[in-house]
Coordinates of C-alpha atoms and ligand atoms in Angstrom, one line a residue:
Chain A
M10 CA 83.9 -50.7 86.4
N11 CA 85.7 -49.6 89.6
A12 CA 89.2 -48.3 89.6
L13 CA 91.5 -51.2 90.0
G14 CA 93.0 -50.0 93.2
K15 CA 89.8 -50.5 95.0
T16 CA 89.5 -54.2 94.1
R17 CA 91.1 -56.6 96.6
I18 CA 91.5 -60.3 96.9
T19 CA 92.4 -61.3 100.4
G20 CA 94.5 -64.3 99.4
L21 CA 96.4 -62.4 96.8
A22 CA 97.0 -59.3 98.9
V23 CA 98.6 -61.5 101.6
E24 CA 100.8 -63.3 99.1
A25 CA 101.7 -60.2 97.1
G26 CA 103.7 -59.0 100.0
H27 CA 106.6 -61.4 99.5
T28 CA 106.6 -61.9 95.7
G29 CA 110.1 -62.3 94.6
A30 CA 111.7 -62.0 91.2
A31 CA 110.7 -65.6 90.5
L32 CA 107.6 -64.7 88.5
A33 CA 109.0 -62.3 86.0
E34 CA 112.5 -62.8 84.6
P35 CA 113.1 -59.8 82.5
A36 CA 115.4 -60.3 79.5
R37 CA 118.6 -58.2 78.9
A38 CA 117.5 -54.7 79.4
T39 CA 118.4 -53.4 76.0
T40 CA 116.8 -56.1 73.8
P41 CA 113.1 -55.7 73.4
V42 CA 111.3 -58.9 74.5
V43 CA 109.0 -58.8 71.5
R44 CA 109.5 -57.0 68.3
V45 CA 107.1 -57.3 65.4
E46 CA 108.2 -56.1 62.0
N47 CA 105.8 -55.4 59.2
V48 CA 103.7 -58.5 59.9
R49 CA 101.1 -59.4 57.4
K50 CA 98.5 -62.1 57.7
S51 CA 95.4 -62.9 55.5
F52 CA 92.8 -65.6 55.8
G53 CA 91.8 -66.1 52.1
D54 CA 90.9 -62.6 50.8
N55 CA 90.5 -61.3 54.3
I56 CA 93.6 -59.1 55.2
V57 CA 93.7 -59.4 58.9
L58 CA 97.1 -58.0 59.7
D59 CA 98.3 -55.3 57.3
G60 CA 101.8 -54.4 58.2
I61 CA 102.0 -54.4 62.0
D62 CA 105.1 -52.9 63.6
L63 CA 105.6 -52.9 67.4
T64 CA 108.3 -53.1 70.0
V65 CA 107.7 -54.3 73.6
P66 CA 110.6 -53.5 75.9
A67 CA 111.3 -55.8 78.9
G68 CA 109.1 -55.2 81.9
T69 CA 106.5 -53.1 80.1
A70 CA 102.8 -53.8 79.4
L71 CA 101.5 -53.1 75.9
V72 CA 97.7 -52.7 75.8
I73 CA 96.0 -53.5 72.5
I74 CA 92.5 -52.2 71.9
G75 CA 90.3 -52.2 68.8
A76 CA 86.9 -53.3 67.5
S77 CA 86.0 -56.9 67.2
G78 CA 87.5 -58.4 64.0
S79 CA 90.3 -55.8 63.9
G80 CA 93.0 -58.6 64.2
K81 CA 94.0 -58.3 67.8
S82 CA 93.7 -62.0 68.6
T83 CA 95.4 -62.9 65.3
L84 CA 98.3 -60.7 66.3
L85 CA 98.8 -62.4 69.7
R86 CA 98.4 -65.8 68.0
C87 CA 101.1 -64.9 65.5
V88 CA 103.5 -63.9 68.4
N89 CA 102.9 -67.3 70.0
L90 CA 103.3 -69.0 66.6
L91 CA 99.8 -70.5 66.7
E92 CA 99.3 -68.8 63.4
P93 CA 102.1 -68.6 60.7
V94 CA 102.6 -65.1 59.4
D95 CA 102.4 -64.4 55.6
G96 CA 105.0 -61.7 55.7
G97 CA 107.2 -59.7 58.0
R98 CA 109.2 -61.0 61.0
I99 CA 108.7 -61.5 64.7
F100 CA 111.6 -61.4 67.2
F101 CA 111.6 -62.8 70.7
E102 CA 114.5 -61.5 72.8
G103 CA 116.4 -60.7 69.7
E104 CA 115.9 -64.0 68.0
E105 CA 113.8 -64.2 64.9
I106 CA 111.1 -66.8 65.7
T107 CA 109.3 -66.6 62.3
R108 CA 112.3 -68.0 60.5
K109 CA 112.3 -71.5 59.2
G110 CA 113.6 -74.3 61.5
V111 CA 112.8 -72.5 64.7
K112 CA 112.0 -74.9 67.6
V113 CA 108.4 -73.9 68.0
P114 CA 107.5 -75.7 71.3
A115 CA 110.7 -74.3 72.9
V116 CA 109.6 -70.8 71.9
R117 CA 106.1 -71.3 73.1
Q118 CA 107.4 -72.4 76.5
R119 CA 108.9 -68.9 76.9
I120 CA 105.7 -67.1 75.8
G121 CA 102.7 -67.6 78.0
I122 CA 99.2 -67.0 76.7
V123 CA 95.9 -66.8 78.4
F124 CA 92.7 -67.0 76.3
Q125 CA 89.2 -65.6 76.6
Q126 CA 87.7 -69.1 77.2
F127 CA 90.2 -70.2 79.9
N128 CA 90.8 -73.6 78.1
L129 CA 91.7 -75.5 81.3
F130 CA 92.0 -79.2 80.6
P131 CA 88.7 -80.6 81.8
H132 CA 90.0 -84.0 82.7
L133 CA 92.7 -82.8 85.0
R134 CA 92.5 -81.3 88.5
V135 CA 93.7 -77.7 88.9
L136 CA 97.1 -79.0 90.2
D137 CA 97.6 -81.3 87.3
N138 CA 96.6 -78.5 84.8
L139 CA 99.5 -76.5 86.2
T140 CA 102.1 -79.3 86.4
L141 CA 101.3 -81.1 83.1
A142 CA 103.6 -79.1 80.8
A143 CA 106.3 -78.6 83.3
R144 CA 106.6 -82.3 83.9
R145 CA 106.2 -83.4 80.3
V146 CA 108.3 -80.9 78.5
G147 CA 110.0 -78.9 81.2
H148 CA 111.3 -82.2 82.7
V149 CA 110.6 -80.9 86.2
R150 CA 110.0 -83.7 88.8
R151 CA 106.5 -84.1 90.2
R152 CA 107.5 -82.9 93.6
E153 CA 109.2 -79.7 92.4
A154 CA 106.4 -79.0 89.9
E155 CA 103.7 -79.4 92.6
E156 CA 105.6 -77.1 95.0
R157 CA 105.8 -74.4 92.4
A158 CA 102.2 -75.0 91.4
H159 CA 101.0 -74.5 95.0
E160 CA 103.1 -71.3 95.2
L161 CA 101.6 -69.9 92.1
L162 CA 98.1 -70.9 93.2
G163 CA 98.8 -69.0 96.4
R164 CA 99.7 -65.9 94.3
V165 CA 96.4 -66.0 92.4
G166 CA 94.5 -66.6 95.7
L167 CA 93.5 -70.2 95.0
V168 CA 95.6 -72.5 97.2
D169 CA 92.6 -74.4 98.4
K170 CA 91.4 -75.2 94.8
A171 CA 94.4 -77.5 93.9
R172 CA 92.3 -80.6 94.1
S173 CA 89.2 -79.2 92.3
Y174 CA 88.3 -79.9 88.7
P175 CA 87.9 -76.9 86.4
H176 CA 84.1 -77.2 86.1
Q177 CA 83.8 -76.8 89.8
L178 CA 85.3 -73.3 89.7
S179 CA 83.8 -69.9 88.8
G180 CA 84.9 -68.3 85.6
G181 CA 87.1 -65.8 87.5
Q182 CA 88.7 -68.7 89.4
Q183 CA 89.3 -70.7 86.2
Q184 CA 90.9 -67.7 84.5
R185 CA 93.2 -67.2 87.5
V186 CA 94.2 -70.9 87.3
A187 CA 94.9 -70.4 83.6
I188 CA 97.2 -67.5 84.4
A189 CA 99.0 -69.6 87.0
R190 CA 99.3 -72.5 84.5
A191 CA 100.9 -70.2 81.9
L192 CA 103.3 -68.9 84.6
M193 CA 104.4 -72.4 85.5
M194 CA 106.7 -72.5 82.4
R195 CA 108.5 -69.3 83.6
P196 CA 107.6 -67.4 80.5
H197 CA 109.5 -64.2 79.6
V198 CA 106.4 -62.6 78.2
M199 CA 102.6 -63.1 78.8
L200 CA 100.0 -62.6 76.2
F201 CA 96.4 -61.9 77.4
D202 CA 93.6 -62.2 74.9
E203 CA 90.4 -60.5 76.3
V204 CA 90.8 -62.7 79.4
T205 CA 87.9 -60.9 81.2
S206 CA 85.4 -60.8 78.3
A207 CA 83.7 -64.1 79.1
L208 CA 83.4 -63.3 82.8
D209 CA 80.4 -62.1 84.8
P210 CA 81.1 -58.4 85.7
E211 CA 81.6 -59.1 89.4
L212 CA 84.4 -61.6 88.5
V213 CA 86.4 -59.2 86.3
G214 CA 88.2 -57.5 89.1
E215 CA 89.8 -60.5 90.6
V216 CA 91.5 -61.4 87.3
L217 CA 92.6 -57.8 86.5
V218 CA 94.2 -57.6 90.0
V219 CA 96.3 -60.7 89.3
M220 CA 97.4 -59.2 86.0
R221 CA 98.1 -55.8 87.6
D222 CA 100.4 -57.4 90.2
L223 CA 102.1 -59.4 87.5
A224 CA 102.8 -56.1 85.6
H225 CA 104.1 -54.5 88.8
E226 CA 106.5 -57.4 89.4
G227 CA 108.0 -56.6 86.0
M228 CA 106.4 -59.2 83.7
T229 CA 106.5 -58.1 80.1
M230 CA 102.9 -58.3 78.8
L231 CA 100.8 -57.8 75.7
V232 CA 97.2 -57.3 76.8
V233 CA 94.2 -57.3 74.5
T234 CA 91.4 -55.8 76.5
H235 CA 88.3 -53.7 76.6
E236 CA 88.9 -52.7 80.2
M237 CA 89.9 -49.0 79.7
Q238 CA 90.6 -48.4 83.4
F239 CA 93.1 -51.3 83.3
A240 CA 94.7 -49.9 80.2
R241 CA 95.1 -46.6 81.8
D242 CA 96.4 -47.8 85.2
V243 CA 98.6 -50.7 84.1
G244 CA 99.5 -50.1 80.4
D245 CA 102.9 -48.5 79.6
H246 CA 101.9 -48.1 75.9
L247 CA 98.7 -48.5 74.1
I248 CA 97.9 -49.3 70.4
F249 CA 94.5 -48.9 68.7
M250 CA 94.0 -51.4 65.9
D251 CA 91.5 -51.1 63.1
G252 CA 91.3 -53.1 59.8
G253 CA 94.6 -54.9 60.6
K254 CA 96.6 -51.7 61.0
I255 CA 97.8 -49.7 64.0
V256 CA 95.8 -46.6 63.6
E257 CA 97.0 -44.8 66.7
Q258 CA 99.4 -45.3 69.6
G259 CA 101.0 -43.7 72.6
K260 CA 100.7 -43.4 76.3
P261 CA 97.4 -45.0 77.3
A262 CA 96.0 -41.9 79.1
E263 CA 96.9 -39.7 76.1
V264 CA 95.3 -41.9 73.5
L265 CA 92.2 -42.5 75.6
D266 CA 91.7 -38.8 76.6
R267 CA 92.9 -37.1 73.4
P268 CA 92.5 -39.5 70.5
Q269 CA 93.7 -38.0 67.2
A270 CA 92.4 -40.3 64.5
E271 CA 88.7 -40.2 63.6
R272 CA 88.5 -44.0 63.8
T273 CA 89.9 -44.0 67.3
K274 CA 87.5 -41.3 68.4
R275 CA 84.6 -43.3 67.1
F276 CA 85.7 -46.5 68.7
L277 CA 86.2 -44.9 72.1
R278 CA 82.9 -43.0 71.8
R279 CA 81.1 -46.3 71.2
T280 CA 83.0 -48.2 74.0
L281 CA 83.0 -45.5 76.7
Q282 CA 79.7 -43.7 76.1
L283 CA 77.8 -47.0 76.1
A284 CA 78.1 -47.1 79.8
D285 CA 77.0 -43.4 80.4
S286 CA 74.4 -42.7 77.9
L287 CA 73.0 -45.5 75.8
E288 CA 70.3 -43.0 74.6
E289 CA 72.6 -40.8 72.7
L290 CA 73.7 -43.7 70.4
T291 CA 72.0 -44.5 67.1
I292 CA 72.4 -47.4 64.9
D293 CA 72.8 -47.5 61.1
E294 CA 74.5 -49.7 58.5
G295 CA 77.9 -48.6 59.8
G296 CA 77.0 -49.9 63.3
V297 CA 76.6 -47.8 66.4
R298 CA 77.6 -44.1 66.2
Chain B
M243 CA 58.9 -123.3 80.9
L244 CA 61.1 -126.1 79.8
A245 CA 59.9 -129.5 78.8
A246 CA 59.6 -132.0 81.7
N247 CA 62.2 -134.2 80.2
F248 CA 64.8 -131.5 80.1
D249 CA 68.1 -133.2 80.8
W250 CA 69.9 -131.1 83.5
Q251 CA 72.3 -133.9 84.0
F252 CA 73.5 -133.7 80.5
I253 CA 74.4 -130.0 80.9
W254 CA 76.1 -130.8 84.2
D255 CA 78.2 -133.5 82.7
H256 CA 79.3 -131.4 79.8
L257 CA 80.2 -128.2 81.8
P258 CA 83.9 -129.0 81.2
D259 CA 83.3 -128.9 77.5
F260 CA 81.5 -125.6 77.7
W261 CA 84.4 -124.3 79.8
E262 CA 86.9 -125.3 77.2
G263 CA 84.9 -123.5 74.5
L264 CA 84.4 -120.5 76.7
K265 CA 88.1 -120.2 77.3
Q266 CA 88.8 -120.0 73.6
T267 CA 86.0 -117.4 73.2
L268 CA 87.4 -115.3 76.0
K269 CA 90.9 -115.5 74.6
V270 CA 89.9 -114.5 71.1
A271 CA 87.6 -111.7 72.4
G272 CA 90.3 -110.4 74.7
I273 CA 92.8 -110.2 71.9
G274 CA 90.0 -108.8 69.7
I275 CA 89.1 -106.0 72.1
A276 CA 92.7 -105.0 73.0
G277 CA 93.8 -105.2 69.3
S278 CA 90.8 -103.3 68.0
L279 CA 91.3 -100.6 70.6
A280 CA 94.9 -100.2 69.6
I281 CA 94.0 -100.0 65.9
G282 CA 91.2 -97.7 66.7
I283 CA 93.4 -95.2 68.6
V284 CA 96.2 -95.2 66.0
L285 CA 94.1 -95.0 62.9
G286 CA 91.4 -92.8 64.5
A287 CA 94.2 -90.3 65.3
A288 CA 95.5 -90.5 61.8
R289 CA 91.9 -89.9 60.4
A290 CA 91.2 -87.1 62.8
H291 CA 94.5 -85.3 62.2
R292 CA 94.3 -86.1 58.4
V293 CA 97.8 -87.7 58.3
P294 CA 98.5 -88.0 54.6
V295 CA 98.3 -91.5 53.1
V296 CA 97.6 -93.2 56.4
S297 CA 94.4 -91.4 56.8
W298 CA 93.3 -92.4 53.3
L299 CA 94.3 -96.0 53.8
A300 CA 92.4 -96.1 57.1
A301 CA 89.3 -94.6 55.5
T302 CA 89.4 -97.3 52.8
Y303 CA 89.9 -100.0 55.4
V304 CA 86.9 -98.8 57.4
E305 CA 84.7 -98.6 54.4
V306 CA 85.5 -102.1 53.3
I307 CA 85.0 -103.7 56.7
R308 CA 81.8 -101.8 57.6
N309 CA 80.2 -102.5 54.3
T310 CA 80.8 -106.3 54.1
P311 CA 79.4 -108.9 56.4
I312 CA 81.8 -110.1 59.1
L313 CA 81.1 -113.7 58.0
V314 CA 82.5 -112.9 54.5
Q315 CA 85.6 -111.3 56.2
I316 CA 86.1 -114.5 58.2
F317 CA 85.8 -116.7 55.1
F318 CA 88.1 -114.4 53.2
I319 CA 90.9 -114.6 55.9
A320 CA 90.4 -118.4 56.4
G321 CA 89.8 -119.3 52.7
A322 CA 91.2 -116.7 50.4
L323 CA 94.5 -115.8 52.0
P324 CA 95.9 -119.4 51.9
H325 CA 95.3 -119.4 48.2
F326 CA 96.6 -115.9 47.5
P327 CA 98.1 -116.1 44.0
G328 CA 101.8 -116.2 44.1
H329 CA 102.0 -115.6 47.9
P330 CA 99.9 -118.0 49.9
I331 CA 99.6 -117.1 53.5
R332 CA 99.1 -120.1 55.9
L333 CA 97.5 -119.3 59.2
E334 CA 96.6 -121.3 62.3
P335 CA 92.9 -121.4 63.1
F336 CA 93.5 -119.5 66.3
T337 CA 95.4 -116.8 64.3
I338 CA 92.6 -116.6 61.8
A339 CA 90.1 -116.3 64.7
W340 CA 91.7 -113.3 66.5
L341 CA 92.8 -111.7 63.3
A342 CA 89.2 -111.6 62.0
V343 CA 87.7 -110.0 65.1
V344 CA 90.7 -107.6 65.5
I345 CA 90.2 -106.4 61.9
W346 CA 86.5 -106.1 62.3
G347 CA 86.6 -104.3 65.6
G348 CA 89.5 -102.2 64.6
A349 CA 87.5 -100.6 61.7
Y350 CA 84.6 -99.8 64.0
N351 CA 86.9 -98.4 66.7
T352 CA 88.7 -96.3 64.2
E353 CA 85.5 -94.6 63.5
N354 CA 84.7 -94.3 67.2
F355 CA 88.0 -92.8 68.1
R356 CA 88.0 -90.5 65.0
A357 CA 84.7 -89.1 66.1
G358 CA 86.0 -88.8 69.7
F359 CA 89.2 -87.0 68.8
E360 CA 87.4 -84.7 66.4
A361 CA 85.0 -83.8 69.1
V362 CA 87.8 -82.4 71.3
P363 CA 87.4 -78.6 71.1
Y364 CA 90.3 -77.1 69.3
R365 CA 90.8 -74.6 72.1
Y366 CA 92.1 -77.4 74.4
R367 CA 94.6 -78.6 71.9
E368 CA 95.6 -75.0 71.4
A369 CA 96.1 -74.7 75.1
G370 CA 98.5 -77.7 75.0
L371 CA 100.4 -76.3 72.0
A372 CA 100.6 -72.9 73.7
L373 CA 102.2 -74.5 76.7
G374 CA 104.9 -75.9 74.5
L375 CA 103.7 -79.5 74.6
G376 CA 104.4 -80.0 70.9
R377 CA 102.1 -81.8 68.5
L378 CA 102.7 -85.3 69.8
G379 CA 102.7 -84.2 73.4
T380 CA 99.5 -82.4 72.9
F381 CA 98.0 -85.5 71.3
F382 CA 99.0 -87.8 74.2
N383 CA 98.2 -85.4 77.0
V384 CA 95.2 -83.6 75.7
T385 CA 93.5 -85.0 72.6
L386 CA 93.8 -88.7 73.6
P387 CA 92.6 -88.5 77.2
I388 CA 89.7 -86.2 76.4
G389 CA 88.8 -87.8 73.0
A390 CA 89.0 -91.3 74.3
R391 CA 86.5 -90.4 77.1
I392 CA 84.2 -88.9 74.5
A393 CA 84.6 -92.1 72.4
L394 CA 84.1 -94.4 75.3
P395 CA 80.3 -95.2 75.0
S396 CA 80.6 -96.1 71.3
T397 CA 83.8 -98.2 71.8
I398 CA 82.0 -100.1 74.5
N399 CA 79.3 -101.1 72.0
T400 CA 82.0 -102.2 69.6
N401 CA 83.8 -104.2 72.3
V402 CA 80.6 -106.1 73.3
S403 CA 80.0 -106.8 69.6
V404 CA 83.5 -108.2 69.2
L405 CA 82.8 -110.6 72.0
K406 CA 79.5 -111.7 70.5
N407 CA 80.9 -111.9 67.0
T408 CA 83.4 -114.5 68.1
S409 CA 80.5 -116.9 67.8
L410 CA 80.6 -116.6 64.0
L411 CA 84.0 -118.2 64.1
T412 CA 82.2 -121.5 64.3
A413 CA 81.8 -121.2 60.6
I414 CA 85.4 -122.0 60.1
G415 CA 85.3 -124.8 62.7
F416 CA 87.2 -122.9 65.3
A417 CA 86.5 -124.5 68.6
E418 CA 85.1 -121.5 70.5
L419 CA 82.0 -121.6 72.7
T420 CA 79.3 -121.8 69.9
N421 CA 81.3 -124.3 67.9
T422 CA 81.7 -126.5 71.0
A423 CA 78.0 -126.4 71.6
Y424 CA 77.3 -127.2 68.0
S425 CA 79.6 -130.3 68.2
L426 CA 77.9 -131.4 71.4
E427 CA 74.5 -131.1 69.8
S428 CA 75.4 -133.1 66.7
E429 CA 76.8 -135.9 68.8
S430 CA 73.9 -136.0 71.4
F431 CA 70.9 -134.5 69.5
K432 CA 70.1 -132.7 72.7
A433 CA 69.5 -129.4 71.0
T434 CA 67.3 -127.8 73.7
E435 CA 69.7 -128.5 76.5
V436 CA 72.8 -127.5 74.5
Y437 CA 71.5 -124.3 73.1
F438 CA 69.8 -123.3 76.3
A439 CA 73.1 -123.7 78.1
L440 CA 74.9 -121.8 75.3
G441 CA 72.5 -118.9 75.5
V442 CA 72.7 -118.6 79.3
T443 CA 76.5 -118.7 79.1
Y444 CA 76.6 -115.9 76.6
L445 CA 74.2 -113.8 78.7
I446 CA 76.3 -114.2 81.7
V447 CA 79.6 -113.4 79.9
V448 CA 78.2 -110.4 78.1
W449 CA 76.5 -109.0 81.2
T450 CA 79.7 -109.4 83.1
L451 CA 81.7 -107.6 80.5
S452 CA 79.1 -104.8 80.2
L453 CA 79.1 -104.4 84.0
L454 CA 82.9 -104.3 84.1
I455 CA 83.0 -101.7 81.4
R456 CA 80.3 -99.6 83.0
V457 CA 82.4 -99.4 86.2
V458 CA 85.5 -98.4 84.1
E459 CA 83.3 -95.9 82.2
R460 CA 82.1 -94.2 85.3
R461 CA 85.6 -93.9 86.6
L462 CA 87.0 -92.5 83.3
A463 CA 84.2 -90.2 82.4
L464 CA 85.1 -86.5 82.2
P465 CA 84.7 -85.0 85.7
E466 CA 81.8 -82.7 84.7
A467 CA 79.9 -85.7 83.3
R468 CA 80.2 -87.9 86.3
Ligands
ADP717 N1 91.3 -69.2 61.7 C1 90.7 -68.3 61.0 N2 90.2 -68.5 59.7 C2 89.6 -67.6 59.0 N3 89.4 -66.3 59.4 C3 89.8 -66.0 60.6 C4 90.5 -66.9 61.5 N4 90.8 -66.3 62.6 C5 90.4 -65.1 62.5 N5 89.8 -64.8 61.3 C6 89.3 -63.6 60.8 O1 90.2 -62.6 61.0 C7 89.7 -61.4 61.4 C8 90.3 -60.9 62.7 O2 90.0 -61.8 63.7 P1 90.6 -61.6 65.2 O3 92.1 -61.5 65.1 O4 90.0 -62.7 66.0 O5 90.0 -60.2 65.6 P2 89.8 -59.6 67.0 O6 90.5 -60.5 68.0 O7 90.3 -58.2 66.9 O8 88.3 -59.6 67.3 C9 88.2 -61.6 61.5 O9 87.6 -61.1 60.4 C10 88.1 -63.1 61.6 O10 86.9 -63.6 61.1
MG718 MG1 89.7 -61.6 69.6

């Protein structure tokens, strides 16, 4: 994949010039936006999160990498309360959101999430996909909601697609709409779960650029991705997960260039080498080596 | 095709009678369709989301209705309820009529909507929840509009059957279209004319309903299926 800096979307580049502080509204500087404390989660006998601790300060991007099945999606889903945790606590802007009696929908409005499969509502036009939640639970009037929706569509380079239905858009366009839809609720943090994994390679860049600009504008983000260049360029901190644990973490470039743990080395070898030299890899019961 | 002595004049003269019967049929069918759709949406949602108790009661209701003949259900409502031990329930013939088709259609529509709601991919509901819509908000804004569109073709079949099944109400002497024709025939002995006219009337009405519904269906279908 190309370095991100080389990718350009005309629409976005134009819009990006006058992006205000409206997109990202960082919380009080001292309180981390997200703090995860010894979180445990199992599905039956399958221990998926095995004591996860992490802190995401306001305005930073945390990148999460790890093999398939290592619990990355579950971690994001726990932060958004789509999965209840079995143990441990999660704090959002200093407030514990895993406690009993928390207003779940209100918390979710402040935490945007974008999924691998876009999940745009198929019966609604792009514009209505964006305005639905703002109008229904944000109690924003249609006019205002649509103004903001058009503005956000401009930022993701899709002003002219407001009247389209999701199925009329490419995967990359759908994913950018999904990002805009999540931003409608003015979230204080954005969660991205492998948002480029379902895209054709030539469409990955346009989505990563939107995410990069969001990070540069100061949005706090948790990003699960396999795009190592993105991790390096945009991430402030990187964690490598394996078997429900954080095996290694640090500055993205350091972890990616000088991994310490054996499991990290093996994972990075598989992921990075695959592109260079498929021939050097062998397969056995443990998978690719 | 028809016998040479086919009495067109008789049909012509009795058109007002047919019209009276048809009005009753349409009234009962209208209530039947609206009522059974309402029941179907509510109980179908309860079934799909496994709402405790309600879901179980709905399942029992569906089982009972789908596994007994509608004629038996009509006789039960008309005959058994008024003699309910200790607590007789008296009902007007019109009430019995619409109640019977609402209950029958409601059971089938419960199944139709249950299947429709369950076919809504969980990821759409999750997207609604993630936006902070809440469980009820997600149902009304995501599951209902998508699931109802998926359920549409099967609910259409049920609705047409509701209309046709109103003819069975003749068994309790309710003066809908079939019953009106039956009375005419027993007075005049002109069976050919009467039942020919009856059949043609049903054809026209059911075709019209199907056509109307097809227009609605095309308008409502999910955009990618249009
Ligand atoms: N709803 C669920 N029910 C049962 N098992 C699940 C569920 N969601 C995830 N899992 C399991 O949890 C493990 C971690 O899944 P996931 O968090 O999706 O991993 P990743 O996103 O890192 O690939 C996998 O073994 C997966 O099968
Ligand atoms: Mg995943």
